[in-house]
Each structure stands twice: as structure tokens, then as C-alpha cells.
PDB file of C-alpha atoms in Angstrom:
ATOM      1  CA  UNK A   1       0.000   0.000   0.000  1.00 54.00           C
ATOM      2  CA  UNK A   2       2.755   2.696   0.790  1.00 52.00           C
ATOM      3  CA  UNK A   3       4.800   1.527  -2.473  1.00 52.00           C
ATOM      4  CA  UNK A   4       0.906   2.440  -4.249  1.00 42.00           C
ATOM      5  CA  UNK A   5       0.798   5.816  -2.694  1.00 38.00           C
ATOM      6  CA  UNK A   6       3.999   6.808  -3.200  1.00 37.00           C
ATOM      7  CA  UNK A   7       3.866   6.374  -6.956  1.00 41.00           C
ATOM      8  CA  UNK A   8       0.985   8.267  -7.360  1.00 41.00           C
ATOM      9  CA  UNK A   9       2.583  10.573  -5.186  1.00 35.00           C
ATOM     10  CA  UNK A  10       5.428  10.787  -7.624  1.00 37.00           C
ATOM     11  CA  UNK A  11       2.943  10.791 -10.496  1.00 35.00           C
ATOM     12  CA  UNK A  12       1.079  14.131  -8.867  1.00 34.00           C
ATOM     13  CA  UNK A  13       4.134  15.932  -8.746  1.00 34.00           C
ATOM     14  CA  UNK A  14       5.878  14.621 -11.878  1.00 37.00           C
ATOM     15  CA  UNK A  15       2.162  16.066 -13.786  1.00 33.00           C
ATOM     16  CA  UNK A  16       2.190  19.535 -11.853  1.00 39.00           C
ATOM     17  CA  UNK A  17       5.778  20.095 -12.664  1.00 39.00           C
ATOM     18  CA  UNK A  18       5.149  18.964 -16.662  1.00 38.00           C
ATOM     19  CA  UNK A  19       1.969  21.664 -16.463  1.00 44.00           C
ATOM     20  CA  UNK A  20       4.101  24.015 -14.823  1.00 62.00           C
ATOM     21  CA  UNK A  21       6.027  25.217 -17.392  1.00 81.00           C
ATOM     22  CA  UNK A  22       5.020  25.741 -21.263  1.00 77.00           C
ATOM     23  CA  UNK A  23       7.258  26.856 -23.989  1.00 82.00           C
ATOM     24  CA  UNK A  24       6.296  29.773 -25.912  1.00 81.00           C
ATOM     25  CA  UNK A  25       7.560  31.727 -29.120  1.00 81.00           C
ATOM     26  CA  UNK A  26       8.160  35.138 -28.769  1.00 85.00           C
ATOM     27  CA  UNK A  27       6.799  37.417 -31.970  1.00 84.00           C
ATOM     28  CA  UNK A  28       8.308  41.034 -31.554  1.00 88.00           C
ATOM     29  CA  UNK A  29      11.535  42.386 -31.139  1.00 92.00           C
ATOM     30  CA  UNK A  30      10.809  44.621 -28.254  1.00 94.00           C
ATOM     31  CA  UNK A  31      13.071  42.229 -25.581  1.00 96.00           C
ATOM     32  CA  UNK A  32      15.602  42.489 -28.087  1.00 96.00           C
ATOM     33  CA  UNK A  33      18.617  40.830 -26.957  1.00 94.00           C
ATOM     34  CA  UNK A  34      17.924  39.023 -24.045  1.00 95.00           C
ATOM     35  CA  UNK A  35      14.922  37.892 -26.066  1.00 96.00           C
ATOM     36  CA  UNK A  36      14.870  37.630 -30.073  1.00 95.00           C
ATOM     37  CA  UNK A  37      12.036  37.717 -32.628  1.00 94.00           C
ATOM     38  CA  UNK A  38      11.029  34.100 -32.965  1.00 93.00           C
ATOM     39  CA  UNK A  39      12.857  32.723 -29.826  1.00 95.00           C
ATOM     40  CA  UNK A  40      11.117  30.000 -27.833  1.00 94.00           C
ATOM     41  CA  UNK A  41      11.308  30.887 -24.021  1.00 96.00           C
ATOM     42  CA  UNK A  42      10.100  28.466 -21.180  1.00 97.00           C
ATOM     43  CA  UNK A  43       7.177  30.257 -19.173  1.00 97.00           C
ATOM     44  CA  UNK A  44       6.789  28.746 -15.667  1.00 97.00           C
ATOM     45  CA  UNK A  45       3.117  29.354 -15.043  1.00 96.00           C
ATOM     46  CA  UNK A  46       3.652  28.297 -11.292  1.00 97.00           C
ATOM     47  CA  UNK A  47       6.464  30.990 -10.385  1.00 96.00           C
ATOM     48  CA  UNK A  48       3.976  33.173  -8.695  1.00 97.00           C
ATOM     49  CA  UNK A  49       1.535  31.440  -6.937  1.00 95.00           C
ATOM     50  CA  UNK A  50       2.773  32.235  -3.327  1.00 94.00           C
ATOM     51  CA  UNK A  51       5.607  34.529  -4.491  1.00 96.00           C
ATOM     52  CA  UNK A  52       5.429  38.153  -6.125  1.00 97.00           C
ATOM     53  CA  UNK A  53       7.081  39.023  -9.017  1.00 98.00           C
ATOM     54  CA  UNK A  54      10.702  40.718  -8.122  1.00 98.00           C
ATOM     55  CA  UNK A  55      12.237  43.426  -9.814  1.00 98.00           C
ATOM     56  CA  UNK A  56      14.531  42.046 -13.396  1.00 98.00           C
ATOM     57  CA  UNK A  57      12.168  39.663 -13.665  1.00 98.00           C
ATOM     58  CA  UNK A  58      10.536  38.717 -17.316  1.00 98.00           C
ATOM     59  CA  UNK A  59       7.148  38.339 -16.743  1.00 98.00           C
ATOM     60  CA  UNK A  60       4.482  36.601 -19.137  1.00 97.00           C
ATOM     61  CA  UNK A  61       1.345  38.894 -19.593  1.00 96.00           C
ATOM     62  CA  UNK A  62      -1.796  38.937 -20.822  1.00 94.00           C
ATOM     63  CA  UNK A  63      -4.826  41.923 -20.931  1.00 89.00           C
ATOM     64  CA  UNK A  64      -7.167  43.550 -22.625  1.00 87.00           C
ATOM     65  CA  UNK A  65      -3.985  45.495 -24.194  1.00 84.00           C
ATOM     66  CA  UNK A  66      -2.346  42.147 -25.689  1.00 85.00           C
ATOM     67  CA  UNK A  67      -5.687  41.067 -27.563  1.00 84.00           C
ATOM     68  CA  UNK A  68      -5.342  37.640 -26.521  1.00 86.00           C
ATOM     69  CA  UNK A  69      -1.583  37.236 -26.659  1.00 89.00           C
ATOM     70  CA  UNK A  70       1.013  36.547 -24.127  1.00 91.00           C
ATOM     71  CA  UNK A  71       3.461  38.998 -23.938  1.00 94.00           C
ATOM     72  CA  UNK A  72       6.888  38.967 -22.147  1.00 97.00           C
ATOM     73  CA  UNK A  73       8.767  42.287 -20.602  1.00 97.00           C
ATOM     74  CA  UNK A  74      10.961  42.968 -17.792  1.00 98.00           C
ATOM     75  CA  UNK A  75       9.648  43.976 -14.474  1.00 98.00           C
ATOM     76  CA  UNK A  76      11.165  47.310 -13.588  1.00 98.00           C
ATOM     77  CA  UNK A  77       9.067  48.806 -10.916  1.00 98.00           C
ATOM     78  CA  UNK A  78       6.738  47.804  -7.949  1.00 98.00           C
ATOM     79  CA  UNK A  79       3.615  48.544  -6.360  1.00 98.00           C
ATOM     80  CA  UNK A  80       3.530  51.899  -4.776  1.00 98.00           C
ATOM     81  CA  UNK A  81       6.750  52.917  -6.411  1.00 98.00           C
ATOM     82  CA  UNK A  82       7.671  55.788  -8.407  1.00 98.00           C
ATOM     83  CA  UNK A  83       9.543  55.550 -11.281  1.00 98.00           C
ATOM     84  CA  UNK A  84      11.051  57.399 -14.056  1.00 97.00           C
ATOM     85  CA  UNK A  85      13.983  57.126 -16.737  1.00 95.00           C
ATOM     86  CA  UNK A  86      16.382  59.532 -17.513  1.00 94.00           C
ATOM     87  CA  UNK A  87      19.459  59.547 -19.498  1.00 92.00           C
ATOM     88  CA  UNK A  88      18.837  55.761 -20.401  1.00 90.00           C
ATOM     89  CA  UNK A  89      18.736  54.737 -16.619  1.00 94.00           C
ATOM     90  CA  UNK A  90      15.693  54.067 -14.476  1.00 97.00           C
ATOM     91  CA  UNK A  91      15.546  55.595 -11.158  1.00 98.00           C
ATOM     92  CA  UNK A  92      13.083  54.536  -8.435  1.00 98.00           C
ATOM     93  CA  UNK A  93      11.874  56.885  -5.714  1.00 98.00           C
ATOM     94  CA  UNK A  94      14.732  59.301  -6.846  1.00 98.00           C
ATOM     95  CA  UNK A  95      17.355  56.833  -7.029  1.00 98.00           C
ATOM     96  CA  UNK A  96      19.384  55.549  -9.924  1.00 97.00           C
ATOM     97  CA  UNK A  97      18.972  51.585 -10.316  1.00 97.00           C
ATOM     98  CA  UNK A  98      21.725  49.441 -10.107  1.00 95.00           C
ATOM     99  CA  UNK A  99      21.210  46.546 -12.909  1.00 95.00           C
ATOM    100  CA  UNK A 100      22.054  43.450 -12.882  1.00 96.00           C
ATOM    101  CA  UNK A 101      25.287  42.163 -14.400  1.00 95.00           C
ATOM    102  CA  UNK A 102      22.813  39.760 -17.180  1.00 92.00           C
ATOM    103  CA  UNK A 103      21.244  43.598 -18.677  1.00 94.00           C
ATOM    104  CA  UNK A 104      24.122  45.983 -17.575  1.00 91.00           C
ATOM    105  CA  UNK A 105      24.489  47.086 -21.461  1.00 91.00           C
ATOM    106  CA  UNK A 106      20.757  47.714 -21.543  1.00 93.00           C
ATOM    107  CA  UNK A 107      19.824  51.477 -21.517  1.00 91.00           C
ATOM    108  CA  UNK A 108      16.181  52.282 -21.762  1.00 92.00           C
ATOM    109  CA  UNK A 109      14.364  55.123 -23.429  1.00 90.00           C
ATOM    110  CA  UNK A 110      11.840  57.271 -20.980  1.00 88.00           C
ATOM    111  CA  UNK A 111       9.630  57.526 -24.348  1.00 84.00           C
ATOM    112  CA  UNK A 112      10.243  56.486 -28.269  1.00 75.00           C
ATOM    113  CA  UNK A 113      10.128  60.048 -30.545  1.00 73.00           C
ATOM    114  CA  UNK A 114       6.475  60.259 -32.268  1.00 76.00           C
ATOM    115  CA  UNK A 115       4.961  58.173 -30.103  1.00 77.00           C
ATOM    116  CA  UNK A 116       1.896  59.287 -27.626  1.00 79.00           C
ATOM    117  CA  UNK A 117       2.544  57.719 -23.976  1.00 80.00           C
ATOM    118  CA  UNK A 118      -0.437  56.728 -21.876  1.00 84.00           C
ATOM    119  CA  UNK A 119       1.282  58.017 -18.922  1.00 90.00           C
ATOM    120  CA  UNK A 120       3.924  60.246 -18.100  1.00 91.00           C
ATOM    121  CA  UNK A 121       7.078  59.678 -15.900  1.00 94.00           C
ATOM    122  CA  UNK A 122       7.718  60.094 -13.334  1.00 97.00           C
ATOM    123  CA  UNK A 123       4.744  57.920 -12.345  1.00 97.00           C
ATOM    124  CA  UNK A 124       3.715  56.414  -9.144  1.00 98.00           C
ATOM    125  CA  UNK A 125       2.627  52.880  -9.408  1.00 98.00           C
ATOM    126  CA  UNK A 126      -0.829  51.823  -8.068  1.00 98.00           C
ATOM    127  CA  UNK A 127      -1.590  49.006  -5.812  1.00 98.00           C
ATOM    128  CA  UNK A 128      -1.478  45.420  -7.206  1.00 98.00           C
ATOM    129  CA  UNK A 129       0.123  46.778 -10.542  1.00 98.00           C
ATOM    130  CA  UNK A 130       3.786  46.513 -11.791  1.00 98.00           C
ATOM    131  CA  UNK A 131       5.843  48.742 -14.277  1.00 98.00           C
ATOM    132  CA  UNK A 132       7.387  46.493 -17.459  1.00 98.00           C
ATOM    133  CA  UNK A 133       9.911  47.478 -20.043  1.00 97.00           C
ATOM    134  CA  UNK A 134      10.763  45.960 -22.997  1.00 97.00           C
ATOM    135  CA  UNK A 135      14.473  45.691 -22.861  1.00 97.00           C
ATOM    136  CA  UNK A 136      14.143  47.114 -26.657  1.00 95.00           C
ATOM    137  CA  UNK A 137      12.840  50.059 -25.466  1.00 91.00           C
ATOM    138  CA  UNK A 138      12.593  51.947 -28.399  1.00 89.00           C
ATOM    139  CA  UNK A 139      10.914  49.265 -30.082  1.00 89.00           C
ATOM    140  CA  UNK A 140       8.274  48.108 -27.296  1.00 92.00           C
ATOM    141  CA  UNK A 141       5.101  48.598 -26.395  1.00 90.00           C
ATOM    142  CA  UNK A 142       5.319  48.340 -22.881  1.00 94.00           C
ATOM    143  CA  UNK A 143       4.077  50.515 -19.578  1.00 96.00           C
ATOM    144  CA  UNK A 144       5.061  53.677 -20.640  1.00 94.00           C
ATOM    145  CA  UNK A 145       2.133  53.304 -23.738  1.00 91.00           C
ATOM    146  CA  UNK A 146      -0.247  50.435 -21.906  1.00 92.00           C
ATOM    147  CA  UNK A 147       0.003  51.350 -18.493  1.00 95.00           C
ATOM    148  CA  UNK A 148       0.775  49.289 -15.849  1.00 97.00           C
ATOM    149  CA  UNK A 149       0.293  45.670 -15.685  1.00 98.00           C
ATOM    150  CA  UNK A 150      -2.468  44.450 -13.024  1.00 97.00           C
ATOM    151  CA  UNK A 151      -0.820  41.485 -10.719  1.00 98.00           C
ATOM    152  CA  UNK A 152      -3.753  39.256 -11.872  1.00 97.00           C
ATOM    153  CA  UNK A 153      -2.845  39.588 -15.534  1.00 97.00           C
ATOM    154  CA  UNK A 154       0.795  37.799 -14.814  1.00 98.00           C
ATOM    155  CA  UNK A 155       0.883  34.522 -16.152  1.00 97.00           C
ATOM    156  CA  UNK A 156       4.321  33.500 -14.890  1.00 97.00           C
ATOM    157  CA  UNK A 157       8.284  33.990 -14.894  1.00 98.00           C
ATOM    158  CA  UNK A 158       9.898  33.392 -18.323  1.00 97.00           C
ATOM    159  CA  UNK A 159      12.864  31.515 -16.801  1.00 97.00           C
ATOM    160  CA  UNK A 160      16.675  31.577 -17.596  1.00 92.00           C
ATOM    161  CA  UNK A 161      16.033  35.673 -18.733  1.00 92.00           C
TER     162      UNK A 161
END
């Protein structure tokens, strides 16, 4: 009887961990390098269950804004913080972010020329919503024209980005 309910114990968690994580191909350019046009990424769906999403993370999306796509773009600010970009860095409640050694060559744009932006930086983040860049900036539609993304409309982590 234990030998029984140990392989379907096995079985349970071998089937959640398979359902966990889907791959998906990425259409645009706008995480352009860390993520090319037509790249397959591995989205794990369970990431956030009991966790948050952290700042650097790539985040799946999807809203009324994607018209039923998933999208993928970088995390760069949280709930309740403010944010705005300036000389191709991103500062957060006044001060300059430090990035991460993976997108330390990354600069991002505050807006792209000829563009209208939904909102206008700097820009304090509301409750339950997160700010996400494309790390393409000048080729991504992202927060700065969408808005921010609601916490119920992340799907997962795109892992290894």
C-alpha cells in the first residue's frame, strides 16, 4: 500500500511540474537581446503562486492590451513605487537603479520620438500593478504606452532571462 501511494505521489508531482512550465515563441523584437524575434522561451506558469514578481524579472502577460496574446517584458518597478527614466537609466523613488550584471548594457528610453505615452514619468505605481519594459525600449510597447500591468494579468516567470 505505501509503495501504491507513493507512486501516485510521484505521479502528482511529476504532472504539476510537466503543467508548470510551457514553452512559448516570442513574436516582436521589443526584448531584443535578451529575447529575439522568434525565440522560444520556457514560461513557468507556477512561479507566482505564493511569491510576487521581483524586480529584473521577465514576466508573461496577458490583458485587454495584448488582444489575446502573451506577452513577455521585464519587471522594472513595484507597487507603490515611483519611477522614471532619464538619461537611459531608471531611477526609483529618486534613485538611480543598479542593474544586474545579465542587462548591464541595456539602456532604456523614458519615451520612443512620435509616439503618444499613456502616462507620463515620473509615475507612481498603483496598488497590485507593476511597471514592465521591454528591454528594446525603443521598439516596445510596454508601460510607458499600456500602463501598468495588473498582478492578476501575470501569467508567470519566463525563466533563464
Amino acid at each position: 500500500m505505501k509503495r501504491y501511494l507513493l507512486t501516485i505521489a510521484i505521479g502528482v508531482v511529476f504532472a504539476v511540474a510537466l503543467g508548470s512550465c510551457r514553452e512559448a515563441k516570442i513574436q516582436s523584437g521589443s526584448m531584443e537581446p535578451t529575447i529575439k524575434a522568434g525565440e522560444a522561451v520556457t514560461i513557468n506558469y507556477t512561479a507566482y503562486v505564493s511569491d510576487a514578481p521581483v524586480r529584473w524579472d521577465v514576466v508573461a502577460f496577458m490583458n485587454d492590451q495584448t488582444k489575446g496574446k502573451v506577452w513577455c517584458h521585464r519587471v522594472v518597478g513595484l507597487p507603490g513605487e515611483t519611477i522614471d527614466i532619464k538619461d537611459s537609466f531608471i531611477f526609483i523613488n529618486g534613485a538611480k537603479m543598479t542593474y544586474p550584471q545579465k542587462i548591464a548594457g541595456i539602456r532604456y528610453a523614458a519615451m520612443v520620438p512620435g509616439e503618444p505615452a499613456k502616462l507620463q514619468l515620473p509615475y507612481t505605481i498603483p496598488a497590485n500593478t507593476y511597471f514592465v519594459l521591454g528591454d528594446n525600449t525603443n521598439d516596445a510597447y510596454d508601460s510607458r504606452y499600456i500602463g501598468p500591468v495588473k498582478r492578476d494579468d501575470i501569467r508567470g516567470r519566463v525563466e533563464g532571462k
